[in-house]
Coordinates of C-alpha atoms in Angstrom, one line a residue:
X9 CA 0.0 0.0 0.0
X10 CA 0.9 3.6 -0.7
X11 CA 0.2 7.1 0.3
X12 CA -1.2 9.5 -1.7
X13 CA 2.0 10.9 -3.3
X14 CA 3.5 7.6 -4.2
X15 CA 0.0 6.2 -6.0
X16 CA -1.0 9.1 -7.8
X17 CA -0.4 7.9 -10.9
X18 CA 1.8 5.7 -12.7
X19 CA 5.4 7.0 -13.2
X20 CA 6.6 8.5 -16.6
X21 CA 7.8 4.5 -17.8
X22 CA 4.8 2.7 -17.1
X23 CA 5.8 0.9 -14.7
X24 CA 3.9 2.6 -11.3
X25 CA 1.3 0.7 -9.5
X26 CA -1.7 -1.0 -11.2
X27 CA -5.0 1.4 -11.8
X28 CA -6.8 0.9 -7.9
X29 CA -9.8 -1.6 -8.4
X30 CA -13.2 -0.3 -9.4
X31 CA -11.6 3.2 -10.5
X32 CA -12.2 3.2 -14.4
X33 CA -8.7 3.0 -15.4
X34 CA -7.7 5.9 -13.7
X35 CA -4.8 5.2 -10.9
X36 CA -5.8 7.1 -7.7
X37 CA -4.1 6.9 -4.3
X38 CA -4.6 3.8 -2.0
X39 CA -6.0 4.1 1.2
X40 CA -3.4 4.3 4.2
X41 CA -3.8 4.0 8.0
X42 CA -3.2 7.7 8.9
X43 CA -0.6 6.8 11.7
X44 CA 1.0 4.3 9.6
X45 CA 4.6 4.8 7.8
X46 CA 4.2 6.7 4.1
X47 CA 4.8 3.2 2.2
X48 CA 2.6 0.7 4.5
X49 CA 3.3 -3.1 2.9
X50 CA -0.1 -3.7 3.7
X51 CA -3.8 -2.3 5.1
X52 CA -4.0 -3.3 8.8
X53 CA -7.6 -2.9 9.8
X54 CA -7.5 -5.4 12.5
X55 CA -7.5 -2.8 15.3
X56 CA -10.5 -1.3 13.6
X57 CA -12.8 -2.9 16.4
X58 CA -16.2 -1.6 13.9
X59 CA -15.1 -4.3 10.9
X60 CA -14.6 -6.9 13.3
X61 CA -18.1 -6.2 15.2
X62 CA -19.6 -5.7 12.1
X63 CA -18.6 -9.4 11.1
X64 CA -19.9 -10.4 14.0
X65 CA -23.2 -8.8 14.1
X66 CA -24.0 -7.6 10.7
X67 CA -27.1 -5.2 9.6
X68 CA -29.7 -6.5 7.3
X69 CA -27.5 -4.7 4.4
X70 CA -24.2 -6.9 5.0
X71 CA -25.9 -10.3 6.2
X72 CA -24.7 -11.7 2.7
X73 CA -20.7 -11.4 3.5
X74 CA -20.3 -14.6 5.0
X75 CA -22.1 -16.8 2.5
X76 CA -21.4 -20.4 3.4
X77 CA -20.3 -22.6 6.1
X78 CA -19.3 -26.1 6.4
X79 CA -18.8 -28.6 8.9
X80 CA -17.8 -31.7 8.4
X81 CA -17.2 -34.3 11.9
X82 CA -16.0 -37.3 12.0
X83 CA -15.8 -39.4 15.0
X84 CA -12.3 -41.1 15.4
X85 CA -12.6 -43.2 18.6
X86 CA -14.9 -43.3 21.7
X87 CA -12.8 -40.1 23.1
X88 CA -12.5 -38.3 20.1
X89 CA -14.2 -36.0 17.0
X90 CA -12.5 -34.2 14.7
X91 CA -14.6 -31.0 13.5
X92 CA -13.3 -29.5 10.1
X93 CA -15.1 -26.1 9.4
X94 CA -14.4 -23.9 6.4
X95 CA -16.1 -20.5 6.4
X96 CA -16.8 -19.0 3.1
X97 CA -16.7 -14.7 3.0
X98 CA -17.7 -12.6 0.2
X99 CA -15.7 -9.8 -1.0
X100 CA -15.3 -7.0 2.0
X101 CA -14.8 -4.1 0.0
X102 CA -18.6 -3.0 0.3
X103 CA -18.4 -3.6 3.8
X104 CA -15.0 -1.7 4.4
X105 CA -15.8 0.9 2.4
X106 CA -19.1 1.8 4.6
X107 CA -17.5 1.1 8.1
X108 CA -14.0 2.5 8.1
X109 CA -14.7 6.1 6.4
X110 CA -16.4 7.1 9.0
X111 CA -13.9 6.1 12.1
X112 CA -11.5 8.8 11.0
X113 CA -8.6 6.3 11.6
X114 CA -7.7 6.0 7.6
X115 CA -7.1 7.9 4.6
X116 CA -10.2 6.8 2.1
X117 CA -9.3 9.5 -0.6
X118 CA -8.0 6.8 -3.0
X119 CA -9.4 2.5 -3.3
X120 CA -9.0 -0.3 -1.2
X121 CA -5.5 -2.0 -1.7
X122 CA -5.4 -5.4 -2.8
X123 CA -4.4 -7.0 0.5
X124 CA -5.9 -5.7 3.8
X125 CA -5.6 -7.6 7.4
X126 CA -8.8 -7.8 9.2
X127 CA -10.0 -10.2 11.9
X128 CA -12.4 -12.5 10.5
X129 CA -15.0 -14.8 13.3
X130 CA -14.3 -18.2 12.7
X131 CA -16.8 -20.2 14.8
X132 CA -18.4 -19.6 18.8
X133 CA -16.3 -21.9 20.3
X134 CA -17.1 -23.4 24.6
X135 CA -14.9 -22.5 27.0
X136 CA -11.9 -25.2 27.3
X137 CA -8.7 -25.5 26.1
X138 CA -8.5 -26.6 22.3
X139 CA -7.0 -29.6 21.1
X140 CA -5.3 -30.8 17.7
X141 CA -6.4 -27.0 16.4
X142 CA -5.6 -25.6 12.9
X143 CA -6.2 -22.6 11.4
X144 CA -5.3 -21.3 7.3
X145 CA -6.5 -18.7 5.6
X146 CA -7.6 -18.0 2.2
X147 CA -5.0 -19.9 -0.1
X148 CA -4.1 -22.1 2.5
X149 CA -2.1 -18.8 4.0
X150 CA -0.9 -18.2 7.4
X151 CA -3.8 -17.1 10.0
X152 CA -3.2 -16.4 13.4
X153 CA -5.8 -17.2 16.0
X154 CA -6.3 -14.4 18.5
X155 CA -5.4 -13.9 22.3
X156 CA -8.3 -14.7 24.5
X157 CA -8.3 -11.0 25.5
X158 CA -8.9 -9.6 22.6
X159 CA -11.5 -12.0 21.9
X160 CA -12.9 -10.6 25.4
X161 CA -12.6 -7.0 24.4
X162 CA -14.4 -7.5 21.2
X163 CA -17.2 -9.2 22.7
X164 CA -17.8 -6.5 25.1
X165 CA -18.0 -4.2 22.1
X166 CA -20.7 -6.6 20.2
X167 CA -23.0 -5.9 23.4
X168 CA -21.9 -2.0 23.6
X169 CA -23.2 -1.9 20.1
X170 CA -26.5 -4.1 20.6
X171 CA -27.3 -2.0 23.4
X172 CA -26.3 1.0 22.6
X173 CA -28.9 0.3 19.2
X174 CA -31.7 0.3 21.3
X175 CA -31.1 3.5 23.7
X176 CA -29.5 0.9 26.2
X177 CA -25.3 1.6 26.3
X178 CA -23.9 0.2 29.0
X179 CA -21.6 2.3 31.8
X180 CA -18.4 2.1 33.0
X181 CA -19.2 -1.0 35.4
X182 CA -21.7 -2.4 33.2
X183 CA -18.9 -2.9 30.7
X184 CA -16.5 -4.2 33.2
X185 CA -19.1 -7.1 34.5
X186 CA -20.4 -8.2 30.2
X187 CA -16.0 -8.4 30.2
X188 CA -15.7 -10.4 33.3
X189 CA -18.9 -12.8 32.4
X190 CA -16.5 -13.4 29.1
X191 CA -13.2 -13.5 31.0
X192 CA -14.4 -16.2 33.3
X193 CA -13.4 -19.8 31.7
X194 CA -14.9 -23.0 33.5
X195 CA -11.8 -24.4 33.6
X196 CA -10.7 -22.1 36.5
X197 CA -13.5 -23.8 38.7
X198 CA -13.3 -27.2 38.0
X199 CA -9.5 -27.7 36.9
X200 CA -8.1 -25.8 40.2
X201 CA -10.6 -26.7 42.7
X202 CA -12.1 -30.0 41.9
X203 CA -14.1 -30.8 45.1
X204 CA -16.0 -27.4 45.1
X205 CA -18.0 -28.2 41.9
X206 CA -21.6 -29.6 42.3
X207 CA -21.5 -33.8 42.4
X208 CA -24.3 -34.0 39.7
X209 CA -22.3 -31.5 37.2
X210 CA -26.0 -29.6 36.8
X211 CA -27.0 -28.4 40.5
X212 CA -26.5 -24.6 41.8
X213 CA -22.9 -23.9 43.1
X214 CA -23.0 -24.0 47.2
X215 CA -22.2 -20.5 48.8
X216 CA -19.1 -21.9 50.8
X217 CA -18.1 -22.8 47.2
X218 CA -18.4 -19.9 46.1
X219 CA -16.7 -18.1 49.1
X220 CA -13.7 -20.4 48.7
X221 CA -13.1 -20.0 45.4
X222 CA -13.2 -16.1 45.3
X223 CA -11.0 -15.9 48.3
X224 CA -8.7 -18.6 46.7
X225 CA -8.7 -16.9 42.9
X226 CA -9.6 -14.0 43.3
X227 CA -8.2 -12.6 46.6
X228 CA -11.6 -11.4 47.6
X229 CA -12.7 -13.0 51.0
X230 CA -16.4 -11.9 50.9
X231 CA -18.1 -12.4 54.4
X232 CA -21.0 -14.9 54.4
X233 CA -23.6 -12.3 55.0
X234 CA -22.4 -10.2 52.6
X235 CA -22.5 -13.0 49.8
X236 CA -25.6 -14.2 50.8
X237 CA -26.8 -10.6 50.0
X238 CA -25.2 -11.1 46.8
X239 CA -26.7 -14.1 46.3
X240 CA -30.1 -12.7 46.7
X241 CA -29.0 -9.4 44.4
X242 CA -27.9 -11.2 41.4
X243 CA -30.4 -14.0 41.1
X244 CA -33.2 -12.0 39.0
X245 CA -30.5 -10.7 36.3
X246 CA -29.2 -14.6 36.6
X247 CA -32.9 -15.7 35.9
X248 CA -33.1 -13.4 33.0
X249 CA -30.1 -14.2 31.1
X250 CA -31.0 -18.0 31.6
X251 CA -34.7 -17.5 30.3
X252 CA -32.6 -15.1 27.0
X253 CA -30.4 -18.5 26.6
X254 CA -32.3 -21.0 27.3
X255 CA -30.3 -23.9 27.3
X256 CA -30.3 -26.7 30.0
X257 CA -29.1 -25.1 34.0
X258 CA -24.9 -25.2 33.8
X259 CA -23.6 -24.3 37.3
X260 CA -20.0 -23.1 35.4
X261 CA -21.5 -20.6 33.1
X262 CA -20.3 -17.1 34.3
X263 CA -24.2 -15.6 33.1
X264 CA -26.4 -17.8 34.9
X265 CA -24.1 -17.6 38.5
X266 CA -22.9 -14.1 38.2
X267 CA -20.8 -14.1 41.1
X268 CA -18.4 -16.6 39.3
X269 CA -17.8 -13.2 36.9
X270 CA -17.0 -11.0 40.1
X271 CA -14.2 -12.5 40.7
X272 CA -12.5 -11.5 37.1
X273 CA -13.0 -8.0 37.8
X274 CA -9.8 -8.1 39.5
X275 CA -8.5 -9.1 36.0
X276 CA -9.9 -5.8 34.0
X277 CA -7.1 -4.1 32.7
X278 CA -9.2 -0.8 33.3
X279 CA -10.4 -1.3 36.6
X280 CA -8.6 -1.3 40.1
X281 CA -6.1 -3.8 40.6
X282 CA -7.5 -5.3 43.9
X283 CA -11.4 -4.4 44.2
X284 CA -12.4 -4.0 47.5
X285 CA -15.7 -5.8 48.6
X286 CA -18.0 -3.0 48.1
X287 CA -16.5 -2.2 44.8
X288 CA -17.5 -5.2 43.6
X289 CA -21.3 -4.9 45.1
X290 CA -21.5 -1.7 43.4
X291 CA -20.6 -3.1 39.8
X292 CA -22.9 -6.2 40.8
X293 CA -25.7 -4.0 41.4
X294 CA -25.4 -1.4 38.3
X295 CA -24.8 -4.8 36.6
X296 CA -28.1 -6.3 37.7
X297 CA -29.9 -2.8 37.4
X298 CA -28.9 -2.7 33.6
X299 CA -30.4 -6.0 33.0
X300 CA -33.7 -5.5 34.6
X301 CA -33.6 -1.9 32.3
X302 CA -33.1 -4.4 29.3
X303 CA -35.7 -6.8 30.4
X304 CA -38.7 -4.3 30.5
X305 CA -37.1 -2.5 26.6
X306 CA -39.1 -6.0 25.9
X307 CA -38.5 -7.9 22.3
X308 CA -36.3 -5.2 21.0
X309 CA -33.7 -6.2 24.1
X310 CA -33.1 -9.9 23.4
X311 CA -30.3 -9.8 21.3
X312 CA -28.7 -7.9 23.7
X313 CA -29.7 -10.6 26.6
X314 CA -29.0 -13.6 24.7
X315 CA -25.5 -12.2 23.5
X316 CA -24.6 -11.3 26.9
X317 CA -25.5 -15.7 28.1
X318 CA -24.1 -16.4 25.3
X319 CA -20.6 -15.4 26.6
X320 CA -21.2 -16.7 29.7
X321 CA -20.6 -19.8 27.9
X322 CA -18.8 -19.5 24.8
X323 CA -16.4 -17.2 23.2
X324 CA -15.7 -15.6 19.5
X325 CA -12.8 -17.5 17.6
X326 CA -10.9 -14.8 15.6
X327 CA -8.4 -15.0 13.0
X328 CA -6.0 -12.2 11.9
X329 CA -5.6 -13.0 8.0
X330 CA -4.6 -10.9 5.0
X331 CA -7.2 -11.1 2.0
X332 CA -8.1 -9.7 -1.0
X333 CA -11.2 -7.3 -0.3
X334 CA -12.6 -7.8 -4.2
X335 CA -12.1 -11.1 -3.7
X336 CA -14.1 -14.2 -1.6
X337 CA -12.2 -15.3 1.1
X338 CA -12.2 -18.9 2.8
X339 CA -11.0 -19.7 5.7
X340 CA -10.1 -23.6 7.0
X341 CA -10.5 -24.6 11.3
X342 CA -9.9 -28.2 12.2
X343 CA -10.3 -29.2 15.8
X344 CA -10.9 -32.2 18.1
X345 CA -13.6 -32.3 20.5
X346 CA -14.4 -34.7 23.1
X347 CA -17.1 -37.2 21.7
X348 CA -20.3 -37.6 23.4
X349 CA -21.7 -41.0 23.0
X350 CA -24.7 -42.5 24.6
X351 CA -26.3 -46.4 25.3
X352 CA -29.7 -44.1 25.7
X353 CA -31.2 -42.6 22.5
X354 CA -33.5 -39.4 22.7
X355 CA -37.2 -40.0 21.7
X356 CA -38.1 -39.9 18.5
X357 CA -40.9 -37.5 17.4
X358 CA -43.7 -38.6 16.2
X359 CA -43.3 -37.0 12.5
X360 CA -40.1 -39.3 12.7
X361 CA -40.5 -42.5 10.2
X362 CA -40.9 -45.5 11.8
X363 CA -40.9 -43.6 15.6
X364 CA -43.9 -46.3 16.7
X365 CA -41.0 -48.9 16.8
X366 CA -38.5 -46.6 17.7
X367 CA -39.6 -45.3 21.0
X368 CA -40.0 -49.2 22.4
X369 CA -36.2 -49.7 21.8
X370 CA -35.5 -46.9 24.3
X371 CA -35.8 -49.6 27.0
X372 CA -32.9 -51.5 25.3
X373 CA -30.6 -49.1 25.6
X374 CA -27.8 -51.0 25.3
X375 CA -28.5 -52.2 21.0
X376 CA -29.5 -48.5 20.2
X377 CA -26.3 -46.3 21.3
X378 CA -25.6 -43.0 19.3
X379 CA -23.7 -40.0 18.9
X380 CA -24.4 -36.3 19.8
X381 CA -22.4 -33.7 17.9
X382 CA -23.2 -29.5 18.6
X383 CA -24.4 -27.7 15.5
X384 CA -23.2 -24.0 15.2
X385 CA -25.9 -24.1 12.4
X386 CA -26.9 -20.0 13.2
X387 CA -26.5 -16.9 11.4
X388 CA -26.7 -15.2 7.6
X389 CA -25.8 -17.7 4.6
X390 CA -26.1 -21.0 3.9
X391 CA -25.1 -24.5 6.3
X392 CA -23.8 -27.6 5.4
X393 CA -22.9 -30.1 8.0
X394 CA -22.2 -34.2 7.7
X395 CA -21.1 -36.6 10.0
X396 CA -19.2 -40.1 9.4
X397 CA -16.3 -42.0 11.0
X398 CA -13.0 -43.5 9.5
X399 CA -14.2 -46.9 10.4
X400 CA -15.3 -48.8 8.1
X401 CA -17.2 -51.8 10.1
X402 CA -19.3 -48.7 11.8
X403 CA -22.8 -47.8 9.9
X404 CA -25.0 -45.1 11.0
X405 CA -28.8 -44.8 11.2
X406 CA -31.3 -42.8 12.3
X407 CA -30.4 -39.3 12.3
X408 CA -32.2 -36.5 14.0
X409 CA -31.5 -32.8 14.9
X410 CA -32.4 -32.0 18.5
X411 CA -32.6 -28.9 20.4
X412 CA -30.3 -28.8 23.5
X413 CA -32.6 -30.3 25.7
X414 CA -31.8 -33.1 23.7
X415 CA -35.5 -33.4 22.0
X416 CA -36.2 -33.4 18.2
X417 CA -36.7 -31.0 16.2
X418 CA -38.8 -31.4 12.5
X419 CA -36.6 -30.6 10.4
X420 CA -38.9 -28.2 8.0
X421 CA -35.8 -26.2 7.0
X422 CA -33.7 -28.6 6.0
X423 CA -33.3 -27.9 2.1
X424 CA -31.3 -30.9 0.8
X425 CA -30.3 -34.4 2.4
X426 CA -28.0 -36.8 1.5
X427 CA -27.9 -40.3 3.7
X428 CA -26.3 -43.7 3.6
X429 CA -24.4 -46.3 6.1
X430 CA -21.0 -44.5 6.2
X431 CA -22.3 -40.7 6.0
X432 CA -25.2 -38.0 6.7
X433 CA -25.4 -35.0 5.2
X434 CA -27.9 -32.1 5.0
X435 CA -28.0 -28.2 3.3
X436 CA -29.8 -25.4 4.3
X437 CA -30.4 -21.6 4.1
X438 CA -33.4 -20.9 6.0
X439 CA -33.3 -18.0 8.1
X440 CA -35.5 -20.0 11.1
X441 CA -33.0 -22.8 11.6
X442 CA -32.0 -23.0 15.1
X443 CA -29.0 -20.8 16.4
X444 CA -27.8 -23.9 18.2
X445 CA -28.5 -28.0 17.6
X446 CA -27.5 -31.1 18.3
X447 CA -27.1 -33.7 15.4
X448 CA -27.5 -37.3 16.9
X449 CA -26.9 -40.4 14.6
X450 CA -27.2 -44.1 15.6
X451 CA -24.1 -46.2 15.5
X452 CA -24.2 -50.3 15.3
X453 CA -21.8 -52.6 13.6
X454 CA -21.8 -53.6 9.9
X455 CA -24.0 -56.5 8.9
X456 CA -20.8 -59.0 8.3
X457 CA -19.4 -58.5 11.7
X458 CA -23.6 -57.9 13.4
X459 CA -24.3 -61.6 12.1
X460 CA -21.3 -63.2 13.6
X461 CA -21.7 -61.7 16.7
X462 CA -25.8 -62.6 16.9
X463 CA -25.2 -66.2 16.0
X464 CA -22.4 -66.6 18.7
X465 CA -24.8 -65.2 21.2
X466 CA -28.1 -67.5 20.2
X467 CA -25.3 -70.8 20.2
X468 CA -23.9 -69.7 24.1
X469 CA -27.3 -68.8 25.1
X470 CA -28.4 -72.5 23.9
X471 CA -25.1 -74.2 25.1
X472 CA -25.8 -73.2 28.2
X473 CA -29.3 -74.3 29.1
X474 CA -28.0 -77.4 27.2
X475 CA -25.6 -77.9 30.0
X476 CA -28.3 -76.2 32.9
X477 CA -30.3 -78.8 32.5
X478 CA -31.3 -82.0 35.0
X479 CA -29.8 -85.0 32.9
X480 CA -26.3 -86.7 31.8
X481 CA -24.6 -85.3 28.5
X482 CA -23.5 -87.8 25.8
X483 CA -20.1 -87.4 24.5
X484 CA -22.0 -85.8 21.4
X485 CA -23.3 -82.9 23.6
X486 CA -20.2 -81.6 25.1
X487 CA -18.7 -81.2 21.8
X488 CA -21.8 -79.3 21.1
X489 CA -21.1 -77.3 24.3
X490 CA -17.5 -76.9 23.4
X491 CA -17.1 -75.5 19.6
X492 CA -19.6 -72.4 20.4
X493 CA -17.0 -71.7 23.7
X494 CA -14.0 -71.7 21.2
X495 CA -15.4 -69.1 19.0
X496 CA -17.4 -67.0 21.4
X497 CA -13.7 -66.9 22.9
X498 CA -11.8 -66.2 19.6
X499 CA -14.3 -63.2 19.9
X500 CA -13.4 -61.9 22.8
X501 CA -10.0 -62.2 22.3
X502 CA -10.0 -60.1 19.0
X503 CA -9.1 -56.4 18.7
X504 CA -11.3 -54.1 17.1
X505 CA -10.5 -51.6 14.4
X506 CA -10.8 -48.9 16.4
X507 CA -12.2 -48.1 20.2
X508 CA -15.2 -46.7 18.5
X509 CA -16.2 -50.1 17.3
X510 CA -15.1 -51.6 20.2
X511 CA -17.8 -49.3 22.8
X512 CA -20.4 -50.3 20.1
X513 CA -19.6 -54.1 21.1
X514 CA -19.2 -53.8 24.1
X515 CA -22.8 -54.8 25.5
X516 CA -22.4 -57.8 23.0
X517 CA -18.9 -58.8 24.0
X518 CA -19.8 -58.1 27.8
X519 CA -23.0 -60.9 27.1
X520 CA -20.5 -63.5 25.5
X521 CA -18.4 -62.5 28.3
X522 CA -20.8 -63.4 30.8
X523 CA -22.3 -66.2 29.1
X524 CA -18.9 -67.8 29.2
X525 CA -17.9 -67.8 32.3
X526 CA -21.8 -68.9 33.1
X527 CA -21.3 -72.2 31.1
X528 CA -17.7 -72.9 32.5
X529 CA -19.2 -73.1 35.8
X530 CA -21.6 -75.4 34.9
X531 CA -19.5 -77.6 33.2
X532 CA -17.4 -77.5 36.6
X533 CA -20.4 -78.2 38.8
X534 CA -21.0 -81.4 36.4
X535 CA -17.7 -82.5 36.3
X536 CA -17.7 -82.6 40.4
X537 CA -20.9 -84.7 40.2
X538 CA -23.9 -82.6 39.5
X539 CA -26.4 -84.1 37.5
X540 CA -25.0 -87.9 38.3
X541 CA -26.5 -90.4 39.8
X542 CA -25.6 -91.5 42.9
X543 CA -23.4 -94.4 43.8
X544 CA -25.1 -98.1 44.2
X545 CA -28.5 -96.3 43.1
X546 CA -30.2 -99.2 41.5
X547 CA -31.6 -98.3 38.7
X548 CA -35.9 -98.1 38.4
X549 CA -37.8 -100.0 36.4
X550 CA -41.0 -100.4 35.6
X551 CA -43.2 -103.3 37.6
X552 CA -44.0 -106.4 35.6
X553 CA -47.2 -107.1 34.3
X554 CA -48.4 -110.6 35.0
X555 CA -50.5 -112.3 33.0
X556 CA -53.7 -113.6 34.1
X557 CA -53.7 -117.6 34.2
X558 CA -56.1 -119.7 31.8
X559 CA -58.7 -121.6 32.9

C-alpha cells in the first residue's frame, strides 16, 4: 500500500502501480492508515474494532458477507471428533468501504488495496482448552488465531453496540461485569478446585463454594452475610439471562451464577487492581440494574440478553488474515472435541419414520447407542454439515437434529439431504434454523461383523441351558457345548479396528463375556458330580405285568 503521493499515478515509464480496483482506469491513491509509515506493505484494519463487530453482528445490508459454512465431523474413537469447518466470506470491499470512512482512523481518498488484514469470526467456540487445532486462511495462508483477550474486548463491544442500538449503552461497570462474564473460563472452577463443583455436574454452586473460590482466585474473601446478599442481588439478572439462553441449568457458566464473573473484575485491565468488597457490590448492582432496564425495553432487548448468556458460555474465535477485499475469502478450522456417545437414544418425534417402533427400543438401551455432535448451524448464509467415522465396520442410522434439551426438532428447514451407512449430510439456508442443535446419529456394527456376533450369542445362550439342565450329557453334547466356547472366545480375544467399534460391542462382547464364564461353571459343577446319579442307586424299572392264568 501507498500514500497519496507515491499512487498518484503511474510513473513517466509505465511501470507505477496498477489502476486501484473499481476506479475506471484511472490510478488514484490507495487508502493508508493515517498513523501508519508513508509506504505501509499492507492495510492493517485489525485494530478497527467496527469491521470486526460488524462481522460479527452484521445489519440486514451486510448479512450476505459470510455466504457459506461447512462442517464436516467425524468421529475417530470413543474419546475423540474431529470438526473440520471452512467459512466461506464474500468480498469486503462494500463492507469496508461503509465502516472505516467514518472512524476517522484511515485515509479513504483513494481505493482499497489489494491486500488488507482484518480479523475474521471463525466459529463460537465453549470454553476449554482446544485440542489438535488448525487454522489457514484464504490460499491455504498463514492465519493467526487471536489472544483470549482480545476476543474478550471485542465481545464487550458486540454488546456495547447491541445495546447501545436500542437506547441501552452500557456504563463504565456495566462494561466491566459483560467483560468479566467473558473472561471467566470454567476451567478455573473445575481444573483448580475440583471438590468445590456440584456432584451432579448440573445443580446450583453452594455459597461456601463460592466463598472459597473467590478468596482462593480472586483474593476477595467476601463475608458470608455479605454474599448471601449477593446471592439474593444477582439472582433475577441470573434468571433473565437463563430464560434469554435458554439452554439446559450449567452451574460453570459465568451468566447464569454471576458471582463466578466478580471475581475477574480483578483481571480488567481498566479497573482497580484489587477491588475492595464493596467495589464489587457496586458493579454487581449497576450490573443487575442494567439488565432489569433491558428486560422491561421487551422484544427489541433480546439480542442484547441472549448475546450477553451467550458469553457466559462461549467465546468468539478470531483470525488475523490478509485477504483480497474484491475477492471471496475462505478460511479452514480443524479441531478435536471430546465425543459424546450415549447407550440411551432421545425420543423420536412422532413426525419421525418409523418412531412407533423406535420409542419401544429406548428400553434397550444397550443395542441403540448414538452419537451427539453440537451444531453452530446460526447466522446469515447458507449450512452444510455431515457426519461419518474413518471406520469402516461402523454404519449409522437414524439421524435427527435436536434442540439442547436433547428433543427433536422437525426438520422443515432442511433444504437438501444426503444419507447412507457410512455418512449423513444435509443443506440449508433458511433463516429460522436454530442458532444452536445437536445432530444425533445411531451407531451399530456392519452386517458381516452384526451376524457373527448374533449367532455366537443365540449358540452360548443354547449351550448353556443345554448344560443347565437336570440329565447326563453324551459325549456328542459336550462337543456341542465346546465348539460355540472356542469361537465365542476367539471373539473376545479379538481387537477391534478402532475403540469406536469396540464401545459399540461392548454390550455384546460383555453378554458373551458373561455367558462364558456362566457355562464354565456349569460344566465344573458337572464334572464334580452334578447331574450324576448317585453311587449303588439301582436303577428303576417299571413293575411287571403278569399275565392272568387260563382256565
Amino acid at each position: 500500500m501507498t500514500d497519496g503521493a507515491d499512487g498518484a499515478g503511474p510513473a513517466p515509464d509505465g511501470t507505477g502501480p496498477p489502476p486501484g480496483p473499481g476506479t475506471g482506469g484511472q490510478a488514484l491513491a490507495r487508502w493508508r492508515r493515517l498513523d501508519d509509515a508513508a509506504a505501509a506493505p499492507i492495510l492493517d484494519l485489525t485494530d478497527v474494532d467496527e469491521v470486526t463487530t460488524t462481522l460479527l453482528a452484521p445489519p440486514a445490508e451486510f448479512f450476505g458477507v459470510r455466504r457459506r459454512v461447512v462442517d464436516q465431523f467425524t468421529l475417530l474413537s470413543a474419546n475423540r471428533a474431529q470438526l473440520a469447518r471452512s467459512v466461506n466470506w464474500g468480498p469486503l470491499d462494500g463492507l469496508l468501504s461503509a465502516v472505516v470512512p467514518p472512524t476517522g482512523r484511515v485515509d479513504t481518498s483513494g481505493a482499497l488495496p489489494p491486500e488488507v488484514s482484518v480479523l475474521l469470526p471463525i466459529s463460537t467456540l465453549p470454553k476449554r482448552a482446544l485440542v489438535g487445532f488448525d487454522l489457514s486462511g484464504p490460499g491455504d495462508t498463514a492465519a493467526h488465531l487471536m489472544p483470549y483477550s482480545t476476543s474478550v474486548a471485542i465481545q464487550g463491544n458486540v454488546v456495547a453496540l447491541l445495546a447501545a442500538g436500542i437506547g441501552l449503552p452500557p456504563s463504565a461497570p456495566v462494561r466491566r461485569m459483560v467483560d468479566a462474564i467473558s473472561r471467566f473460563r470454567p476451567g478455573k472452577f473445575s481444573g483448580n478446585y475440583p471438590r468445590l463443583a456440584p456432584s451432579n455436574g448440573r445443580g446450583p454452586l453452594r455459597l461456601a463454594a463460592l466463598r472459597t473460590y473467590l478468596g482462593r482466585a480472586a483474593e476477595l474473601w467476601v463475608p458470608e452475610p455479605t454474599l448471601l446478599q449477593w446471592s439474593v442481588l444477582a439472582k433475577p439478572a441470573q434468571e433473565v439471562l437463563t430464560r434469554a439462553l435458554d439452554e439446559p441449568f450449567d452451574a460453570l457458566c459465568s451468566a447464569g451464577t454471576l458471582l463466578l464473573a466478580a471475581g475477574e473484575l480483578w483481571r480488567d485491565p481498566d479497573g482497580p487492581d484489587s477491588p475492595t468488597v464493596d467495589e464489587v457490590e457496586g458493579h454487581l448492582a449497576e450490573f443487575v440494574s442494567w439488565v432489569a432496564q433491558l428486560e422491561a425495553a421487551g422484544p427489541d432487548a433480546e439480542p442484547v440478553l441472549s448475546t450477553v448468556a451467550e458469553y457466559g458460555r462461549r467465546w468468539e474465535a478470531l483470525a488475523a488474515v490478509r485477504l483480497d477485499p474484491y475477492q471471496p475469502s475462505l478460511i479452514k478450522m480443524t479441531e478435536e472435541r471430546r465425543a459424546i456417545l450415549c447407550r440411551r437414544p432421545p425420543p423420536p418425534s412422532r413426525s419421525t419414520p418409523g418412531w412407533w417402533w423406535r420409542r419401544p427400543t429406548r428400553a434397550l438401551a444397550l443395542t441403540n447407542p448414538v452419537a451427539l455432535v453440537d451444531l453452530d448451524p446460526g447466522g446469515p448464509g447458507s449450512y452444510h454439515v455431515s457426519i461419518g467415522t474413518d471406520d469402516s465396520s461402523i454404519e449409522l442410522s437414524h439421524p435427527a437434529v435436536l434442540d439442547l434439551y436433547n428433543h427433536e426438532i422437525e426438520q422443515i428447514y432442511v433444504e437438501d439431504v444426503q444419507h447412507n451407512r457410512e455418512v449423513y449430510a444435509y443443506y440449508t439456508t433458511d433463516v429460522r434454523r436454530p442458532s444452536r442443535a445437536r445432530l444425533s446419529v445411531g451407531l451399530s456394527i456392519s452386517p458381516d461383523v452384526s451376524r457373527v456376533t448374533v449367532a455366537l450369542l443365540i449358540l452360548m445362550a443354547l449351550a448353556v441351558g443345554l448344560a443347565a439342565l437336570p440329565f447326563r450329557l453324551g459325549p456328542d453334547a459336550v462337543a456341542v457345548i465346546t465348539i460355540p466356547s472356542s469361537f465365542a472366545a476367539t471373539i473376545l480375544l479379538t481387537r477391534e479396528r478402532s475403540s469406536l467399534a469396540a464401545w459399540v460391542l461392548g454390550p455384546a462382547k460383555t453378554t458373551l463375556l458373561a455367558l462364558l464364564v456362566v457355562l464354565a461353571v456349569l460344566s465344573g459343577l458337572r464334572a464334580v458330580g452334578w447331574h450324576r446319579p448317585a453311587d449303588g442307586a439301582a436303577p428303576t424299572s417299571p413293575p411287571a405285568t403278569v399275565a392272568p392264568a387260563g382256565r
